[in-house]
CSV table of C-alpha atoms in Angstrom, one decimal:
chain,number,residue,atom,x,y,z
A,20,MET,CA,-83.1,33.5,-13.8
A,21,ARG,CA,-84.1,31.2,-10.9
A,22,THR,CA,-80.5,29.9,-10.7
A,23,LEU,CA,-79.1,33.4,-10.6
A,24,LEU,CA,-81.5,34.3,-7.8
A,25,ILE,CA,-80.7,31.3,-5.8
A,26,ALA,CA,-76.9,32.0,-6.1
A,27,SER,CA,-77.4,35.5,-4.9
A,28,VAL,CA,-79.7,34.3,-2.1
A,29,LEU,CA,-77.0,31.9,-0.9
A,30,LEU,CA,-74.4,34.6,-0.8
A,31,VAL,CA,-76.7,36.7,1.4
A,32,ALA,CA,-77.5,33.7,3.6
A,33,THR,CA,-73.8,33.1,4.2
A,34,ALA,CA,-73.7,36.3,6.3
A,35,CYS,CA,-76.2,34.9,8.7
A,36,SER,CA,-75.3,36.8,11.8
A,37,ARG,CA,-77.3,39.8,12.9
A,38,ALA,CA,-75.5,43.1,13.1
A,39,SER,CA,-76.3,44.3,15.9
A,40,ALA,CA,-70.0,43.9,32.1
A,41,THR,CA,-67.1,45.7,31.8
A,42,ARG,CA,-64.7,46.9,29.2
A,43,PRO,CA,-62.1,44.3,28.1
A,44,ASP,CA,-59.2,46.3,29.6
A,45,SER,CA,-60.8,46.8,33.0
A,46,ALA,CA,-62.1,43.2,33.1
A,47,VAL,CA,-58.5,41.9,33.0
A,48,GLU,CA,-58.1,42.9,36.6
A,49,GLN,CA,-61.0,40.6,37.6
A,50,LEU,CA,-59.6,37.4,36.0
A,51,GLY,CA,-57.6,34.7,37.5
A,52,VAL,CA,-56.8,33.2,34.1
A,53,GLN,CA,-53.7,33.3,31.9
A,54,ALA,CA,-55.5,34.5,28.7
A,55,PRO,CA,-55.6,38.3,28.7
A,56,LEU,CA,-58.7,40.0,27.3
A,57,PRO,CA,-58.1,42.4,24.4
A,58,ASN,CA,-56.7,45.7,25.6
A,59,GLU,CA,-58.8,47.9,23.4
A,60,TRP,CA,-61.7,47.9,21.0
A,61,SER,CA,-61.2,47.7,17.3
A,62,SER,CA,-64.7,48.8,16.4
A,63,PRO,CA,-65.0,52.6,16.3
A,64,LEU,CA,-68.8,53.2,16.9
A,65,HIS,CA,-70.6,53.6,20.2
A,66,ARG,CA,-67.7,52.8,22.5
A,67,GLU,CA,-69.3,54.9,25.2
A,68,HIS,CA,-72.7,53.2,25.1
A,69,PRO,CA,-73.7,52.0,28.6
A,70,LEU,CA,-73.8,48.4,27.5
A,71,THR,CA,-70.5,48.3,25.6
A,72,GLY,CA,-68.2,45.6,27.1
A,73,ARG,CA,-70.8,44.3,29.5
A,74,ILE,CA,-72.0,40.7,29.7
A,75,TRP,CA,-75.7,39.9,30.3
A,76,ASP,CA,-76.8,36.6,31.8
A,77,VAL,CA,-80.1,36.2,30.1
A,78,LYS,CA,-81.8,33.7,32.5
A,79,ALA,CA,-80.6,35.4,35.7
A,80,ALA,CA,-81.4,38.9,34.2
A,81,ARG,CA,-78.2,40.4,35.6
A,82,PHE,CA,-74.7,41.5,34.4
A,83,VAL,CA,-71.8,39.3,35.1
A,84,ASP,CA,-68.0,39.7,34.7
A,85,ALA,CA,-65.8,37.8,32.3
A,86,ASP,CA,-64.5,35.3,34.8
A,87,THR,CA,-68.1,34.3,35.8
A,88,LEU,CA,-68.9,33.7,32.1
A,89,ARG,CA,-65.7,31.7,31.7
A,90,ARG,CA,-66.5,29.5,34.7
A,91,SER,CA,-70.1,29.0,33.5
A,92,LEU,CA,-69.0,28.0,30.0
A,93,ALA,CA,-66.3,25.6,31.5
A,94,GLN,CA,-69.2,23.6,33.0
A,95,ALA,CA,-70.9,23.0,29.7
A,96,ARG,CA,-70.3,20.1,27.4
A,97,PHE,CA,-70.9,22.2,24.3
A,98,VAL,CA,-70.4,26.0,23.9
A,99,VAL,CA,-71.8,27.9,20.9
A,100,LEU,CA,-70.1,31.3,20.3
A,101,GLY,CA,-72.0,33.7,18.0
A,102,GLU,CA,-70.7,36.6,16.0
A,103,ARG,CA,-71.2,39.1,13.3
A,104,HIS,CA,-68.9,37.6,10.7
A,105,ASP,CA,-67.0,40.8,9.8
A,106,GLN,CA,-66.7,42.1,13.4
A,107,PRO,CA,-63.0,42.1,14.7
A,108,ASP,CA,-64.0,42.5,18.3
A,109,HIS,CA,-66.2,39.5,18.2
A,110,HIS,CA,-63.3,37.3,16.9
A,111,GLN,CA,-61.0,38.7,19.6
A,112,LEU,CA,-63.5,37.8,22.3
A,113,GLN,CA,-64.1,34.3,20.8
A,114,ALA,CA,-60.3,33.8,20.8
A,115,TRP,CA,-60.1,34.8,24.4
A,116,LEU,CA,-63.0,32.4,25.3
A,117,VAL,CA,-61.3,29.5,23.4
A,118,GLN,CA,-58.0,30.2,25.3
A,119,ALA,CA,-59.8,30.5,28.7
A,120,LEU,CA,-61.7,27.2,28.1
A,121,THR,CA,-58.6,25.3,27.4
A,122,GLU,CA,-56.2,26.5,30.1
A,123,GLY,CA,-56.8,23.5,32.3
A,124,GLY,CA,-55.7,21.2,29.6
A,125,ARG,CA,-59.2,20.5,28.3
A,126,LYS,CA,-59.2,19.9,24.5
A,127,PRO,CA,-62.7,20.3,23.2
A,128,ALA,CA,-63.3,20.0,19.5
A,129,LEU,CA,-63.3,23.5,17.8
A,130,ALA,CA,-65.8,23.6,15.0
A,131,PHE,CA,-66.4,26.3,12.4
A,132,GLU,CA,-69.4,27.2,10.4
A,133,MET,CA,-66.9,28.8,8.0
A,134,LEU,CA,-65.5,25.4,6.9
A,135,ASP,CA,-67.7,22.8,5.2
A,136,VAL,CA,-67.3,19.0,5.5
A,137,GLY,CA,-65.7,18.8,2.1
A,138,GLN,CA,-62.7,20.7,3.5
A,139,GLN,CA,-62.1,18.3,6.4
A,140,ALA,CA,-59.5,16.3,4.6
A,141,ALA,CA,-57.5,19.5,3.8
A,142,VAL,CA,-57.8,20.6,7.4
A,143,ASP,CA,-56.5,17.2,8.7
A,144,ALA,CA,-53.6,17.2,6.2
A,145,SER,CA,-52.6,20.7,7.3
A,146,LEU,CA,-52.7,19.9,11.0
A,147,ALA,CA,-50.7,16.7,10.4
A,148,GLN,CA,-48.0,18.6,8.6
A,149,ALA,CA,-48.0,21.9,10.5
A,150,PRO,CA,-50.1,21.5,13.6
A,151,ARG,CA,-49.7,25.0,14.9
A,152,ASP,CA,-49.4,27.0,11.7
A,153,ALA,CA,-52.6,29.0,11.2
A,154,GLU,CA,-51.3,30.5,7.9
A,155,ALA,CA,-50.8,27.0,6.5
A,156,LEU,CA,-54.3,26.1,7.4
A,157,ALA,CA,-55.7,29.2,5.7
A,158,LEU,CA,-53.9,28.2,2.5
A,159,ALA,CA,-55.0,24.6,2.8
A,160,VAL,CA,-58.7,25.5,2.8
A,161,ASN,CA,-58.3,28.4,0.3
A,162,TRP,CA,-59.7,30.9,2.7
A,163,ALA,CA,-58.9,33.7,0.3
A,164,GLY,CA,-61.3,32.3,-2.2
A,165,SER,CA,-64.0,31.2,0.2
A,166,GLY,CA,-66.1,34.3,0.3
A,167,TRP,CA,-65.8,34.7,4.1
A,168,PRO,CA,-64.4,37.9,5.5
A,169,ASP,CA,-60.7,38.5,5.6
A,170,TRP,CA,-58.5,35.8,7.2
A,171,ALA,CA,-57.0,38.4,9.5
A,172,LEU,CA,-60.3,38.6,11.3
A,173,TYR,CA,-60.6,34.9,12.0
A,174,ARG,CA,-56.9,34.2,12.5
A,175,PRO,CA,-57.0,34.8,16.3
A,176,VAL,CA,-59.7,32.2,16.8
A,177,PHE,CA,-57.9,29.5,14.7
A,178,ALA,CA,-54.6,30.4,16.3
A,179,ALA,CA,-56.0,30.0,19.8
A,180,GLY,CA,-57.3,26.5,18.9
A,181,LEU,CA,-54.1,25.4,17.2
A,182,GLU,CA,-52.0,26.7,20.1
A,183,ALA,CA,-54.1,24.5,22.5
A,184,GLY,CA,-53.8,21.5,20.2
A,185,LEU,CA,-57.6,21.3,19.6
A,186,PRO,CA,-59.2,19.2,16.9
A,187,ILE,CA,-60.4,21.6,14.1
A,188,VAL,CA,-63.8,20.5,12.7
A,189,ALA,CA,-65.2,21.6,9.4
A,190,ALA,CA,-68.9,21.8,10.4
A,191,ASN,CA,-71.0,23.3,7.6
A,192,LEU,CA,-72.9,21.7,4.7
A,193,PRO,CA,-71.2,22.3,1.4
A,194,ARG,CA,-72.7,25.2,-0.5
A,195,SER,CA,-73.5,22.8,-3.4
A,196,GLN,CA,-75.7,20.8,-1.2
A,197,VAL,CA,-77.4,23.9,0.2
A,198,ARG,CA,-78.0,25.1,-3.4
A,199,GLU,CA,-79.5,21.8,-4.4
A,200,LEU,CA,-81.7,21.9,-1.3
A,201,VAL,CA,-83.0,25.3,-2.1
A,202,MET,CA,-83.5,24.5,-5.8
A,203,ARG,CA,-85.0,21.0,-5.5
A,204,GLY,CA,-86.2,20.6,-1.9
A,205,PRO,CA,-85.2,18.0,0.7
A,206,GLU,CA,-85.4,15.2,-2.0
A,207,ALA,CA,-82.2,16.6,-3.4
A,208,LEU,CA,-80.3,15.2,-0.4
A,209,ALA,CA,-79.6,11.5,0.3
A,210,PRO,CA,-82.3,9.9,2.3
A,211,GLU,CA,-79.9,9.2,5.2
A,212,LEU,CA,-78.8,12.8,5.4
A,213,ARG,CA,-82.3,14.1,5.0
A,214,GLN,CA,-83.5,11.9,7.9
A,215,ARG,CA,-80.5,12.9,10.0
A,216,LEU,CA,-81.2,16.5,9.5
A,217,SER,CA,-84.9,16.0,10.3
A,218,LEU,CA,-86.0,17.8,7.2
A,219,ASP,CA,-89.0,15.4,6.7
A,220,THR,CA,-90.4,16.5,10.1
A,221,PRO,CA,-92.7,19.5,9.9
A,222,LEU,CA,-91.7,22.5,12.1
A,223,PRO,CA,-94.2,23.6,14.8
A,224,GLU,CA,-96.4,26.3,13.1
A,225,PRO,CA,-95.2,29.2,15.3
A,226,VAL,CA,-91.6,28.3,14.6
A,227,GLU,CA,-92.3,27.9,10.9
A,228,GLN,CA,-94.0,31.3,10.7
A,229,ALA,CA,-91.2,33.0,12.7
A,230,MET,CA,-88.5,31.6,10.4
A,231,ARG,CA,-90.4,32.5,7.3
A,232,GLN,CA,-90.7,36.1,8.6
A,233,GLU,CA,-87.0,36.1,9.5
A,234,GLN,CA,-86.0,35.0,6.0
A,235,ASP,CA,-88.3,37.6,4.4
A,236,GLU,CA,-86.9,40.4,6.5
A,237,ALA,CA,-83.3,39.2,6.0
A,238,HIS,CA,-83.8,39.6,2.2
A,239,CYS,CA,-85.4,43.0,2.5
A,240,GLY,CA,-88.9,41.8,1.4
A,241,HIS,CA,-87.5,41.0,-2.1
A,242,LEU,CA,-87.3,37.2,-1.7
A,243,PRO,CA,-90.0,35.7,-3.9
A,244,LYS,CA,-92.7,34.0,-1.8
A,245,GLU,CA,-92.0,30.6,-3.3
A,246,MET,CA,-88.4,30.9,-2.2
A,247,ILE,CA,-89.1,31.6,1.5
A,248,GLY,CA,-89.9,28.0,2.3
A,249,PRO,CA,-86.8,26.6,0.7
A,250,MET,CA,-84.6,29.1,2.5
A,251,VAL,CA,-86.2,28.1,5.8
A,252,GLN,CA,-85.3,24.5,4.9
A,253,ALA,CA,-81.7,25.5,4.2
A,254,GLN,CA,-81.4,27.3,7.6
A,255,ARG,CA,-82.8,24.2,9.3
A,256,ALA,CA,-80.4,22.0,7.5
A,257,ARG,CA,-77.4,24.1,8.4
A,258,ASP,CA,-78.4,24.3,12.1
A,259,ALA,CA,-78.8,20.5,12.3
A,260,HIS,CA,-75.6,19.8,10.4
A,261,LEU,CA,-73.6,22.1,12.5
A,262,ALA,CA,-75.0,20.4,15.6
A,263,ASP,CA,-74.3,16.9,14.2
A,264,ARG,CA,-70.7,17.7,13.4
A,265,LEU,CA,-70.1,19.2,16.8
A,266,SER,CA,-71.8,16.4,18.7
A,267,ASN,CA,-70.0,13.7,16.6
A,268,ALA,CA,-66.6,15.4,17.2
A,269,ASP,CA,-67.0,15.1,20.9
A,270,THR,CA,-64.5,12.6,22.2
A,271,GLY,CA,-65.4,13.2,25.9
A,272,GLN,CA,-64.1,16.7,26.2
A,273,GLY,CA,-67.0,18.5,24.5
A,274,GLY,CA,-66.9,21.0,21.7
A,275,VAL,CA,-67.0,24.7,20.8
A,276,LEU,CA,-68.7,26.1,17.7
A,277,ILE,CA,-67.8,29.4,16.0
A,278,THR,CA,-70.8,30.6,14.1
A,279,GLY,CA,-73.1,33.5,13.3
A,280,ASN,CA,-75.5,34.7,15.9
A,281,GLY,CA,-78.5,33.4,13.9
A,282,HIS,CA,-77.2,29.8,14.3
A,283,ALA,CA,-76.3,30.4,18.0
A,284,ARG,CA,-79.8,31.2,19.1
A,285,THR,CA,-81.1,28.8,21.8
A,286,ASP,CA,-84.7,28.7,20.7
A,287,ARG,CA,-84.3,27.1,17.3
A,288,GLY,CA,-80.6,27.2,16.3
A,289,VAL,CA,-77.7,24.9,16.9
A,290,PRO,CA,-78.1,24.8,20.7
A,291,ALA,CA,-81.7,23.5,20.3
A,292,GLN,CA,-80.5,20.9,17.8
A,293,LEU,CA,-77.7,19.8,20.2
A,294,ALA,CA,-80.2,19.5,23.1
A,295,ALA,CA,-82.2,17.1,20.9
A,296,ARG,CA,-79.1,15.1,19.8
A,297,ALA,CA,-77.3,15.0,23.1
A,298,PRO,CA,-80.0,15.0,25.9
A,299,GLY,CA,-78.5,15.6,29.3
A,300,LYS,CA,-75.4,17.3,28.0
A,301,ASP,CA,-75.2,21.0,29.0
A,302,VAL,CA,-75.2,23.4,26.1
A,303,ARG,CA,-74.5,27.1,26.5
A,304,SER,CA,-74.7,29.9,23.9
A,305,VAL,CA,-73.0,33.3,23.8
A,306,GLY,CA,-74.4,36.0,21.5
A,307,LEU,CA,-71.9,38.7,20.6
A,308,LEU,CA,-74.0,41.7,19.8
A,309,GLU,CA,-73.1,45.2,18.7
A,310,VAL,CA,-74.7,48.0,20.7
A,311,ASP,CA,-77.2,50.4,19.2
A,312,PRO,CA,-77.6,54.0,20.5
A,313,LYS,CA,-81.4,53.6,20.3
A,314,LEU,CA,-81.3,50.5,22.6
A,315,PRO,CA,-80.0,51.2,26.1
A,316,GLU,CA,-81.2,48.0,27.8
A,317,PRO,CA,-80.4,44.3,27.1
A,318,ALA,CA,-84.0,43.4,26.7
A,319,ASP,CA,-84.3,46.0,23.9
A,320,TYR,CA,-82.3,43.7,21.6
A,321,ALA,CA,-84.7,40.8,21.7
A,322,ALA,CA,-87.0,42.3,19.1
A,323,SER,CA,-84.3,42.2,16.5
A,324,PHE,CA,-84.4,38.4,16.8
A,325,GLY,CA,-88.2,38.3,16.6
A,326,ALA,CA,-88.3,37.0,20.2
A,327,GLN,CA,-89.7,38.0,23.5
A,328,SER,CA,-86.4,37.6,25.2
A,329,LEU,CA,-82.8,37.3,24.0
A,330,PRO,CA,-82.3,33.8,22.5
A,331,PHE,CA,-78.9,33.2,24.1
A,332,ASP,CA,-77.7,32.1,27.5
A,333,TYR,CA,-75.3,35.1,27.6
A,334,VAL,CA,-74.8,38.2,25.5
A,335,TRP,CA,-71.5,40.1,25.4
A,336,PHE,CA,-72.1,43.6,24.0
A,337,THR,CA,-69.5,45.3,21.9
A,338,PRO,CA,-69.1,48.6,20.0
A,339,ALA,CA,-70.1,48.5,16.4
A,340,MET,CA,-68.5,48.5,13.0
A,341,PRO,CA,-69.9,50.6,10.2
A,342,MET,CA,-72.1,48.6,7.9
A,343,GLU,CA,-73.7,49.5,4.6
A,344,ASP,CA,-77.5,49.1,4.5
A,345,PRO,CA,-77.8,45.6,2.9
A,346,CYS,CA,-81.2,46.5,1.6
A,347,ALA,CA,-80.2,49.7,-0.1
A,348,ALA,CA,-79.4,48.1,-3.5
A,349,LEU,CA,-82.5,45.8,-3.5
A,350,LEU,CA,-84.9,48.6,-2.6
A,351,LYS,CA,-83.9,50.4,-5.8
A,352,ARG,CA,-85.2,47.5,-7.8
A,353,PRO,CA,-88.9,46.9,-8.4
A,354,LYS,CA,-90.3,44.2,-6.2
A,355,LYS,CA,-91.5,41.1,-8.1
């Protein structure tokens, strides 16, 4: 029973992004870059929301245009691009940002949460044989059987990286290791890996409590209490591993990570891990968030992350895709 529960928990944890200035077509006029922004939205909901298409600079507390964002990210050594995994507009904007960041000939490593380290050999073989063929890469990593959303959503991001000749980095922990971590604790991992991921170091109490609450809410209050701690450990491990892979892939031209918004948060996600691993190297994070009719101001979205302020350097707001209530099925079951 515990094994089945852990398997289902890991599937839920895979979708770690939270659902949740200027329209792309009008922003094109402001840009002095080659890569065009998408001409129209794919997502059907809330296109007329006052925040749709606008970019919020969190620290400066002001809206900026797409060219300002591009120039800011170009100054960073590492860029972390968040997403809701099944959101087509998020992937179109990520693809635009990858193109914009490489137009001067810069070749940062392009890392993906959606690929784990066990797939790196297949990635490298595909790039050696067909360096610009996104479809060949999808076949090489068996994307269709991966459990991630449809390849058509992610193809623009991979294609942008391949067209620019970027190194493609498989950045995530294998699911088997995450499963072992959840089932058996940090001792399930090799001592070197456990130390590298800092899993033997206790979290500050406020961070621990915030992450425990986040895991409880993410699983609709149906995660057994004894499982919350292991799930927090798994989240920590993935954050640290993604940061490690991105940092180690840097050959002097930096790196870009494609990941869920939960991993992209600056307070305790991959950017925080990168800051600890590469002190002095600028890290900037972009959250891609869907607008909500009940939330008219950027600051209104902080609460959905359990934070006082938005945990990103920039937030690019998009219309929304329909989404089934992930808690609906669980709430029909008796809570144990």
